Amino acid sequence: MTHPKSKPENGEPTAPAHFIHKIIEEDRAAGKNDGRVHTRFPPEPNGYLHIGHAKSICLNFGLAKEFGGQCNLRFDDTNPIKEEDEFVHAIKEDVQWLGFDWADREFYASDYFGQLYEWAVDLIKKGKAYVEDLSADEIREYRGTLSEPGKNSPHRDRSVEENLDLFERMKKGGFPDGAKVLRAKIDIAAPNLNMRDPVLYRILHAEHHRTGNDWCIYPMYDWAHGQSDSIENITHSICTLEFEDHRPLYDWFLDTLGVAHPRQYEFARLNLTYTILSKRKLLQLVTEKTVNGWDDPRMPTVSGLRRRGFTPESIREFCDRIGVAKANSTVDLALLEFCLREELNKTAHRVMAVLKPLKVVLTNYPEEQVEYLEAENNPEDPEAGSRMLIFSRELYIEQEDFMEDPPKKFFRLAPGKEVRLKHAYIIKCEEVIKNDKGEVTELHCTYDPKSKSGGATAGRKVKGTLHWVSAPHAVTAEVRLYDHLFTEIEPDAIEIPGSLNPNSLEVLTDCKLEPDLKDAKPGERFQFLRMGYFIVDPKDSQPGTPLFNRTTPLRDTWAKLQKKG
Ligand code: ATP
Ligand code: MG
């Protein structure tokens, strides 16, 4: 488990001195790349960004910013079948929302298709690439395994002229999909499978989101990636660990072509408990409608987290705290929620909202009377001010705050017991009203007029304090509560729907809120006292009828873990 880093006295986060950070400092001290730091974030536009991508974004843009360098946004769009403009737009929106700016450096691997083709011709001319007629299955068979060297293809020794002719005819559309590929000629017996004559180009008669039908051959990711970095003069190519074995191949390409050579560094990808971060599986959740789109508040996507109520600051803080390591590990999801709570505790106004209402009638409170009681908006923030709460004879409290037959340590309401209503009076439960089915429908209570909060006798102590709203004045609203989408702690390890949580969404349609919340604006965040942090859903809310998503409960599991640990 990753531990949060410490913060200095002034509260400014220190730059975590992880290994890539140290490498860049050394490079600069040694005058490498003329001291330049140029990174890039290279998403493939085949899905929405998730919290793992946020880690990579914070790392790449963060290092560039810290060292006065630049970070490009580059779409690695080499696969026309899976890539769409919708994803390009969503990715740009998310990177911006996270607080990063690529200025005018928005690039596409597809912009380099011409150059990549010429470089492939170059390789052929150098006798370092050949056109292959074997099928994908045959290529796999010939390639051998980790314990067994491969054997050369019968087409490996085609002449340069024949290869040039065939490759050009591939480009001109002379062959159907899958009929031929272009392969690098490296070493079919190499211990590293990536070096066993990898495929560089395939035939694909498919329309590309940017180049349309200009091409019917497309570069493989491996052929495009390192060269794109080279074209953009990237100094530090940062990617995840699974590309460590590809590094010798990228080096071979760049050395053989004799072009600018960024150095690649690999770091451990983010894994989070109860969360899948495989794009393939996230896409499956969307297409099979297990969730309501990429921005469903249960999704670990940046757009889902945004709708759920996470802030860019809390996500950046999380990425800072988890650090950058060389070994894979799994981070506790509770840490992400902890980062958010730490922020919202200081910034979100505290209001009262009853999610599952139970009516309370104060039998000794005058029928027509109302009172206004002062309530502070956030005790953590002196600037937050206060508001007036309306109090009357009929109120709502939370159903779970009453028990007819309570256990010993239940300090909430029960027959004959007293509680304080927050910012208001102490009340005592006198009578329990039930319907035909024996369900509790209403409580008759009395209030103690001398116990008003802030008043002379308010000092009288009772153990429990409850939140409440005035029944005739409350607004009714829909509130959506969320739980983990998966019950399994490492759901990425198994196939969906193996561990889907059937209770990941609970919709409450009869919640009773303080009257002012009627005018809450989409995207506004609140703490509902005792119930958690909530955001006005930016998508499904209508003017005058806000709908709330619970971002997190108040329960702080991460802090508890820290204490124990
Ligand atoms: P795919 O399997 O489709 O390649 P991907 O998650 O790698 O999925 P990319 O669009 O290629 O998606 O990712 C863009 C960048 O984000 C890459 O540099 C990748 O290393 C990084 N990245 C992806 N997932 C994570 C993760 N879980 N943690 C950290 N970085 C990640
Ligand atoms: Mg990838």
XYZ file of C-alpha atoms and ligand atoms in Angstrom:
597
model
C 0.000 0.000 0.000
C 1.332 3.459 -0.827
C 1.720 5.937 1.998
C 0.905 9.602 1.717
C 3.927 11.827 1.542
C 4.427 14.439 4.198
C 3.830 18.110 3.637
C 6.050 20.948 4.801
C 4.833 23.542 7.301
C 3.612 26.068 4.740
C 1.153 23.545 3.319
C 2.593 23.760 -0.207
C 2.976 20.259 -1.580
C 6.584 19.327 -2.114
C 7.494 17.796 -5.441
C 7.857 14.122 -4.631
C 11.399 13.117 -5.406
C 10.562 9.959 -7.325
C 13.058 8.224 -9.592
C 12.081 9.990 -12.825
C 12.340 13.312 -11.054
C 15.846 12.427 -9.933
C 16.824 11.306 -13.440
C 15.690 14.627 -14.885
C 17.655 16.544 -12.273
C 20.763 14.526 -13.131
C 20.196 14.996 -16.865
C 19.936 18.719 -16.394
C 23.026 18.843 -14.210
C 24.898 16.942 -16.935
C 23.591 19.321 -19.615
C 21.740 16.581 -21.502
C 19.256 17.791 -24.158
C 20.644 21.305 -23.487
C 18.776 21.156 -20.181
C 15.442 20.886 -21.991
C 12.550 18.884 -20.505
C 9.899 17.955 -23.033
C 7.332 15.278 -22.189
C 4.033 14.192 -23.710
C 0.820 12.542 -22.672
C -0.050 10.049 -25.436
C -3.617 8.685 -25.156
C -5.172 6.506 -27.783
C -8.603 8.041 -28.537
C -10.434 4.745 -28.081
C -12.167 5.510 -24.792
C -12.505 8.070 -22.033
C -9.678 8.897 -19.653
C -9.688 7.272 -16.240
C -7.970 7.889 -12.914
C -4.924 5.890 -14.086
C -4.513 8.266 -17.016
C -4.802 11.131 -14.520
C -1.685 9.749 -12.840
C 0.173 9.828 -16.156
C -1.159 13.319 -16.959
C -0.072 14.702 -13.575
C 3.324 13.092 -14.022
C 4.015 14.285 -17.574
C 2.507 17.765 -17.315
C 3.753 18.114 -13.738
C 7.403 17.395 -14.608
C 7.300 19.756 -17.586
C 5.855 22.506 -15.431
C 8.288 21.974 -12.608
C 11.347 22.096 -14.837
C 10.120 24.959 -17.012
C 9.610 22.600 -19.949
C 6.715 21.615 -22.164
C 4.284 18.740 -22.390
C 2.493 17.790 -25.611
C -0.919 16.231 -25.896
C -0.516 13.550 -28.531
C -3.254 11.304 -29.737
C -1.802 7.925 -30.645
C -4.395 7.279 -33.308
C -3.014 4.391 -35.338
C -6.053 2.117 -35.174
C -8.936 3.516 -37.266
C -11.346 0.815 -36.147
C -11.464 1.774 -32.490
C -10.843 5.501 -32.579
C -13.417 8.275 -32.692
C -13.646 12.058 -32.505
C -15.990 11.777 -29.516
C -13.067 10.371 -27.554
C -10.707 13.114 -28.754
C -13.105 15.804 -27.481
C -13.677 14.026 -24.171
C -9.935 13.575 -23.591
C -9.236 17.253 -24.245
C -12.015 18.316 -21.899
C -10.713 16.051 -19.143
C -7.060 17.128 -19.404
C -8.161 20.758 -19.259
C -10.474 20.134 -16.339
C -7.625 18.486 -14.443
C -5.847 21.821 -14.773
C -3.282 21.213 -17.501
C -2.570 23.145 -20.669
C -0.884 21.849 -23.808
C -1.083 25.324 -25.453
C -0.834 24.822 -29.223
C 0.862 21.441 -28.920
C -2.037 19.186 -29.865
C -0.577 16.480 -32.056
C -1.706 13.263 -33.689
C 0.310 10.225 -34.670
C -1.811 10.296 -37.828
C -0.158 13.612 -38.743
C 3.025 11.576 -39.104
C 1.649 8.821 -41.359
C 3.574 10.256 -44.341
C 6.862 10.404 -42.457
C 6.341 6.958 -40.946
C 5.747 5.529 -44.423
C 8.950 7.108 -45.719
C 10.881 5.720 -42.785
C 9.484 2.276 -43.518
C 10.713 2.618 -47.116
C 14.054 3.644 -45.632
C 14.226 0.458 -43.600
C 13.416 -1.631 -46.671
C 16.186 0.090 -48.609
C 18.594 -0.656 -45.781
C 17.592 -4.318 -45.996
C 15.987 -4.047 -42.561
C 12.350 -4.696 -43.442
C 10.423 -7.092 -45.651
C 6.927 -7.799 -46.900
C 5.411 -10.892 -45.350
C 2.747 -13.128 -46.914
C 2.210 -15.436 -43.957
C -1.072 -15.094 -42.084
C -1.247 -13.724 -38.542
C -1.534 -17.266 -37.163
C 1.432 -18.481 -39.173
C 3.516 -15.513 -38.076
C 2.738 -16.373 -34.473
C 3.653 -20.002 -35.050
C 6.957 -19.144 -36.755
C 7.838 -16.664 -34.025
C 8.396 -19.380 -31.411
C 7.958 -18.922 -27.673
C 9.924 -17.668 -24.689
C 11.638 -21.045 -24.366
C 11.971 -21.730 -28.078
C 13.579 -19.587 -30.807
C 11.518 -18.695 -33.851
C 12.268 -19.722 -37.387
C 12.730 -17.462 -40.350
C 9.822 -16.773 -42.649
C 10.191 -18.054 -46.228
C 9.724 -14.418 -47.341
C 12.464 -12.968 -45.189
C 15.034 -12.885 -47.959
C 13.021 -11.073 -50.588
C 15.122 -8.575 -52.520
C 14.952 -4.872 -51.671
C 13.364 -4.212 -55.095
C 10.651 -6.784 -54.590
C 9.913 -5.454 -51.078
C 9.715 -1.849 -52.305
C 7.339 -2.871 -55.078
C 5.101 -4.953 -52.804
C 5.019 -2.294 -50.069
C 4.028 0.377 -52.568
C 1.267 -1.851 -53.923
C 0.079 -2.425 -50.354
C -0.180 1.333 -49.935
C -2.014 1.753 -53.230
C -4.722 -0.690 -52.197
C -3.526 -3.609 -54.331
C -4.237 -6.229 -51.637
C -7.144 -7.092 -49.367
C -7.025 -6.739 -45.554
C -4.686 -9.221 -43.939
C -3.058 -10.372 -47.212
C 0.354 -8.985 -46.328
C 2.209 -7.094 -43.624
C 5.522 -5.271 -43.457
C 7.938 -6.661 -40.869
C 11.213 -5.423 -39.451
C 14.160 -7.736 -40.133
C 15.863 -7.986 -36.744
C 16.449 -11.399 -35.188
C 13.942 -14.253 -35.161
C 15.895 -15.994 -32.389
C 16.163 -12.969 -30.075
C 15.371 -13.752 -26.413
C 13.051 -10.704 -26.386
C 9.954 -11.678 -28.412
C 9.410 -8.052 -29.411
C 12.629 -8.243 -31.448
C 11.554 -11.273 -33.493
C 10.778 -9.421 -36.702
C 7.792 -7.415 -35.412
C 5.032 -6.242 -37.729
C 5.304 -2.575 -38.737
C 2.380 -2.135 -41.111
C -0.886 -3.901 -41.761
C -3.482 -3.543 -44.502
C -6.776 -2.127 -43.283
C -9.308 -0.708 -45.708
C -10.942 1.420 -43.045
C -11.833 5.076 -42.672
C -9.713 6.971 -40.161
C -11.219 9.711 -37.976
C -8.704 12.230 -39.316
C -7.136 10.935 -42.511
C -10.386 9.549 -43.944
C -9.622 7.120 -46.760
C -6.153 8.447 -47.579
C -4.552 5.287 -46.269
C -5.302 1.601 -46.441
C -2.149 0.581 -44.585
C -1.733 1.623 -40.970
C 1.395 1.640 -38.793
C 1.424 -0.571 -35.726
C 1.543 1.230 -32.390
C 5.143 0.102 -31.850
C 6.253 1.566 -35.166
C 4.474 4.867 -34.509
C 5.123 5.515 -30.864
C 8.866 6.022 -30.531
C 9.136 7.821 -33.857
C 6.341 10.221 -32.880
C 8.337 11.047 -29.759
C 11.361 11.589 -31.923
C 9.535 13.889 -34.351
C 8.277 15.978 -31.431
C 11.760 16.193 -29.909
C 10.593 14.633 -26.676
C 13.407 14.344 -24.138
C 11.852 11.958 -21.602
C 9.353 9.386 -22.921
C 7.458 8.218 -19.892
C 5.290 5.120 -20.124
C 3.987 2.273 -18.032
C 5.956 -0.853 -17.083
C 4.501 -3.148 -19.725
C 6.512 -1.218 -22.322
C 9.853 -1.991 -20.695
C 10.290 -4.969 -23.037
C 9.481 -2.770 -26.014
C 12.234 -0.297 -25.235
C 14.990 -2.264 -27.056
C 12.739 -2.316 -30.121
C 12.084 1.434 -29.998
C 15.817 1.978 -29.571
C 16.523 -0.280 -32.559
C 14.077 1.670 -34.757
C 15.506 5.064 -33.848
C 19.133 3.931 -34.107
C 18.558 2.179 -37.435
C 16.802 5.254 -38.830
C 19.486 7.488 -37.314
C 17.037 10.023 -35.873
C 16.677 11.967 -32.588
C 16.478 9.625 -29.683
C 14.452 10.357 -26.560
C 15.077 8.060 -23.620
C 12.154 5.978 -22.353
C 11.389 5.497 -18.667
C 8.808 3.104 -17.311
C 6.748 3.559 -14.161
C 4.147 1.408 -12.428
C 0.580 1.938 -13.590
C -2.057 2.806 -11.050
C -4.226 -0.010 -9.749
C -7.049 0.850 -7.378
C -9.037 -1.444 -5.119
C -12.622 -2.206 -6.230
C -11.924 -0.494 -9.541
C -11.322 -1.636 -13.091
C -8.966 0.466 -15.179
C -8.871 -1.676 -18.283
C -10.230 0.369 -21.169
C -11.589 -2.722 -22.819
C -13.684 -3.549 -19.775
C -14.787 0.033 -19.224
C -15.992 0.075 -22.833
C -17.834 -3.169 -22.189
C -19.638 -1.603 -19.198
C -20.758 1.247 -21.440
C -21.787 -0.752 -24.509
C -23.627 -3.369 -22.477
C -25.355 -0.530 -20.590
C -24.283 -1.844 -17.206
C -23.676 1.819 -16.421
C -25.256 4.942 -17.913
C -22.424 6.034 -20.168
C -18.768 6.903 -19.718
C -19.601 9.661 -17.249
C -21.763 7.520 -14.982
C -20.780 8.663 -11.467
C -19.797 5.078 -10.622
C -17.180 4.983 -13.381
C -13.493 5.565 -12.562
C -13.313 7.822 -15.610
C -12.310 11.440 -15.131
C -15.759 12.471 -16.400
C -17.442 10.015 -14.016
C -15.418 11.273 -11.059
C -16.271 14.843 -12.069
C -19.984 14.060 -12.077
C -19.613 12.207 -8.821
C -18.296 15.419 -7.272
C -14.532 14.992 -7.230
C -12.522 18.155 -7.760
C -9.431 18.518 -9.977
C -7.496 19.555 -6.856
C -8.379 16.355 -5.005
C -7.361 14.175 -7.965
C -4.051 16.008 -8.332
C -3.465 15.699 -4.603
C -4.155 11.970 -4.834
C -1.705 11.575 -7.735
C 0.887 13.475 -5.721
C 0.437 11.313 -2.668
C 0.628 7.959 -4.422
C 3.973 8.881 -5.939
C 5.720 7.205 -8.845
C 7.330 3.814 -8.402
C 8.979 1.108 -10.457
C 7.045 -1.775 -8.968
C 3.354 -2.439 -9.410
C 1.115 -2.051 -6.393
C -2.523 -1.445 -5.609
C -3.695 1.755 -3.983
C -6.634 1.826 -1.596
C -9.616 3.607 -3.133
C -10.202 5.126 0.310
C -7.144 7.330 -0.233
C -8.827 9.049 -3.176
C -11.898 9.751 -1.058
C -9.694 10.936 1.793
C -8.076 13.547 -0.485
C -11.503 14.820 -1.471
C -12.848 14.972 2.075
C -9.810 16.897 3.218
C -10.599 19.563 0.654
C -14.390 19.648 0.935
C -14.222 19.757 4.722
C -12.773 23.236 4.280
C -14.768 24.422 1.292
C -18.242 22.852 1.181
C -21.123 24.514 3.010
C -22.831 22.317 5.554
C -26.548 22.006 5.198
C -29.264 19.690 6.440
C -30.957 17.125 4.264
C -33.043 14.174 5.381
C -32.599 11.309 2.948
C -35.162 8.861 4.361
C -37.689 11.035 6.175
C -39.668 10.277 9.308
C -42.244 12.875 10.401
C -41.946 14.400 13.893
C -44.752 16.508 15.378
C -43.847 18.736 18.333
C -47.120 18.604 20.280
C -46.242 21.519 22.593
C -45.106 23.850 19.772
C -47.742 26.447 18.727
C -49.504 25.437 15.486
C -48.951 28.550 13.377
C -45.567 29.509 14.772
C -42.296 29.522 12.836
C -38.868 30.570 14.025
C -35.623 31.433 12.331
C -32.505 29.938 13.860
C -28.964 30.887 12.956
C -26.734 28.158 11.543
C -23.063 28.513 10.604
C -22.247 27.436 7.059
C -18.862 25.912 7.799
C -17.128 25.972 11.184
C -13.835 25.203 9.356
C -14.109 28.365 7.294
C -14.587 31.695 9.146
C -15.459 33.390 5.838
C -18.369 31.074 5.151
C -20.848 33.025 7.266
C -24.197 31.761 8.422
C -27.788 31.381 7.300
C -31.210 31.295 8.945
C -32.966 27.963 9.296
C -36.709 27.760 9.499
C -38.147 25.766 12.404
C -41.774 24.777 12.911
C -44.112 22.323 14.638
C -43.672 19.592 12.022
C -40.250 18.329 11.113
C -38.526 15.454 9.375
C -35.714 13.444 10.851
C -33.845 10.469 9.391
C -35.649 7.130 9.774
C -32.455 5.509 10.994
C -32.220 8.058 13.802
C -35.160 6.459 15.592
C -35.427 3.001 17.133
C -38.411 1.772 19.024
C -36.412 -0.799 20.912
C -32.842 0.480 20.868
C -29.699 -1.283 22.042
C -27.834 0.243 24.975
C -25.493 2.574 23.157
C -28.045 4.047 20.760
C -27.828 7.774 21.496
C -30.404 8.837 18.973
C -34.173 9.013 19.390
C -36.210 6.310 21.147
C -39.421 6.293 23.203
C -38.929 8.457 26.303
C -35.443 9.547 25.145
C -34.079 13.014 24.387
C -31.890 14.301 21.554
C -30.782 17.719 20.387
C -31.857 18.959 16.989
C -28.821 20.634 15.431
C -28.897 24.450 15.749
C -32.297 24.146 17.525
C -33.895 22.538 20.568
C -33.812 19.382 22.644
C -36.812 17.178 21.945
C -38.225 14.144 23.740
C -40.058 11.270 22.102
C -43.471 10.862 23.777
C -45.470 8.679 21.427
C -44.904 6.428 18.421
C -47.619 6.422 15.726
C -47.918 3.355 13.467
C -49.976 2.315 10.461
C -52.051 -0.892 10.033
C -48.930 -2.836 9.121
C -47.226 -1.852 12.343
C -44.744 0.486 10.593
C -43.717 3.675 12.369
C -45.166 6.616 10.428
C -44.814 9.525 12.826
C -43.353 10.477 16.190
C -45.043 12.764 18.646
C -42.458 14.643 20.631
C -42.254 17.613 22.950
C -39.564 20.278 22.763
C -37.866 22.079 25.618
C -38.281 25.817 24.878
C -35.425 26.638 27.241
C -32.890 24.497 25.390
C -32.460 26.639 22.263
C -28.948 26.354 20.796
C -26.891 29.359 21.856
C -29.515 30.311 24.476
C -28.982 30.673 28.253
C -29.956 27.117 29.142
C -28.638 25.518 25.963
C -25.705 24.144 27.907
C -27.874 21.250 29.052
C -26.255 18.173 27.592
C -27.845 15.270 25.761
C -25.809 12.620 23.998
C -27.203 12.677 20.460
C -27.552 15.497 17.939
C -29.701 14.941 14.854
C -30.139 16.795 11.585
C -33.683 17.754 10.587
C -35.722 19.963 8.276
C -39.015 21.768 8.723
C -41.674 19.644 7.021
C -43.893 22.323 5.439
C -40.888 24.261 4.127
C -38.588 21.496 2.942
C -37.929 20.893 -0.754
C -38.303 17.382 -2.036
C -35.438 16.147 -4.186
C -33.931 13.059 -5.725
C -30.651 11.906 -4.246
C -28.480 9.147 -5.695
C -26.229 7.131 -3.437
C -23.355 5.126 -4.856
C -21.300 2.201 -3.763
C -18.399 0.346 -5.426
C -19.311 -0.950 -8.847
C -17.577 -4.220 -7.965
C -17.581 -6.311 -4.842
C -14.222 -7.894 -5.645
C -11.212 -6.019 -4.258
C -9.264 -6.549 -7.512
C -12.004 -6.756 -10.150
C -9.558 -6.268 -13.048
C -8.351 -9.793 -12.391
C -11.667 -11.380 -13.415
C -14.142 -10.913 -16.236
C -17.263 -8.770 -15.929
C -19.951 -9.456 -14.700
C -18.262 -11.745 -12.191
C -18.240 -9.312 -9.339
C -20.717 -6.568 -10.236
C -22.252 -5.037 -7.135
C -26.057 -5.128 -7.575
C -26.382 -2.291 -5.050
C -23.940 0.173 -6.578
C -26.735 2.695 -7.165
C -29.539 3.577 -4.766
C -32.026 6.203 -5.935
C -33.962 8.055 -3.226
C -36.788 10.166 -4.620
C -38.373 11.569 -1.466
C -35.516 13.344 0.268
C -36.315 16.473 2.264
C -33.861 19.348 2.057
C -33.439 22.833 3.505
C -35.591 25.172 1.382
C -32.659 27.190 -0.024
C -31.277 24.109 -1.753
C -34.037 24.464 -4.342
C -31.794 27.019 -6.045
C -28.544 25.047 -5.824
C -26.646 25.244 -9.106
C -25.410 22.299 -11.156
C -21.932 21.391 -9.974
C -22.385 23.018 -6.538
C -21.070 20.924 -3.644
C -22.383 20.574 -0.099
C -21.862 18.612 3.009
C -25.192 17.186 4.106
C -24.620 17.041 7.853
C -23.892 13.491 8.982
C -24.677 12.086 5.510
C -21.652 12.939 3.406
C -20.585 15.191 0.550
C -22.966 15.800 -2.325
C -22.923 17.563 -5.681
C -25.784 18.885 -7.775
C -25.742 16.575 -10.801
C -24.692 18.684 -13.780
C -26.537 16.520 -16.295
C -29.897 15.444 -14.877
C -30.766 18.499 -12.737
C -33.379 20.960 -13.991
C -33.556 24.624 -12.917
C -35.437 24.650 -9.596
C -35.255 20.859 -9.217
C -31.708 19.969 -8.358
C -30.765 16.322 -8.201
C -27.918 15.332 -5.923
C -25.178 12.724 -6.240
C -23.436 11.541 -3.120
C -19.706 11.968 -3.683
C -18.598 10.177 -0.515
C -20.006 9.400 2.891
C -18.320 11.194 5.806
C -16.947 7.997 7.274
C -13.236 8.194 6.914
C -11.873 4.727 6.397
C -8.465 5.943 5.206
C -7.794 7.957 8.366
C -8.771 4.904 10.406
C -6.366 2.731 8.455
C -3.613 5.281 9.030
C -4.170 5.263 12.780
C -4.131 1.495 12.955
C -1.149 1.178 10.637
P -4.697 0.427 -23.963
O -4.722 -0.930 -23.350
O -5.849 0.702 -24.862
O -3.359 0.850 -24.513
P -4.138 2.372 -21.973
O -4.831 2.477 -20.660
O -2.696 2.095 -22.034
O -4.982 1.325 -22.746
P -3.608 4.741 -23.511
O -4.559 5.666 -24.165
O -2.605 4.054 -24.348
O -4.482 3.685 -22.757
O -2.899 5.490 -22.305
C -2.328 6.760 -22.417
C -1.227 6.923 -21.395
O -1.740 6.723 -20.086
C -0.149 5.893 -21.609
O 1.099 6.563 -21.576
C -0.287 4.943 -20.472
O 0.954 4.470 -20.069
C -0.937 5.797 -19.387
N -1.777 4.975 -18.519
C -2.787 4.171 -18.889
N -3.297 3.503 -17.833
C -2.595 3.907 -16.753
C -2.629 3.578 -15.362
N -3.501 2.702 -14.866
N -1.747 4.192 -14.552
C -0.866 5.070 -15.037
N -0.777 5.417 -16.326
C -1.624 4.852 -17.185
Mg -1.675 2.136 -24.167
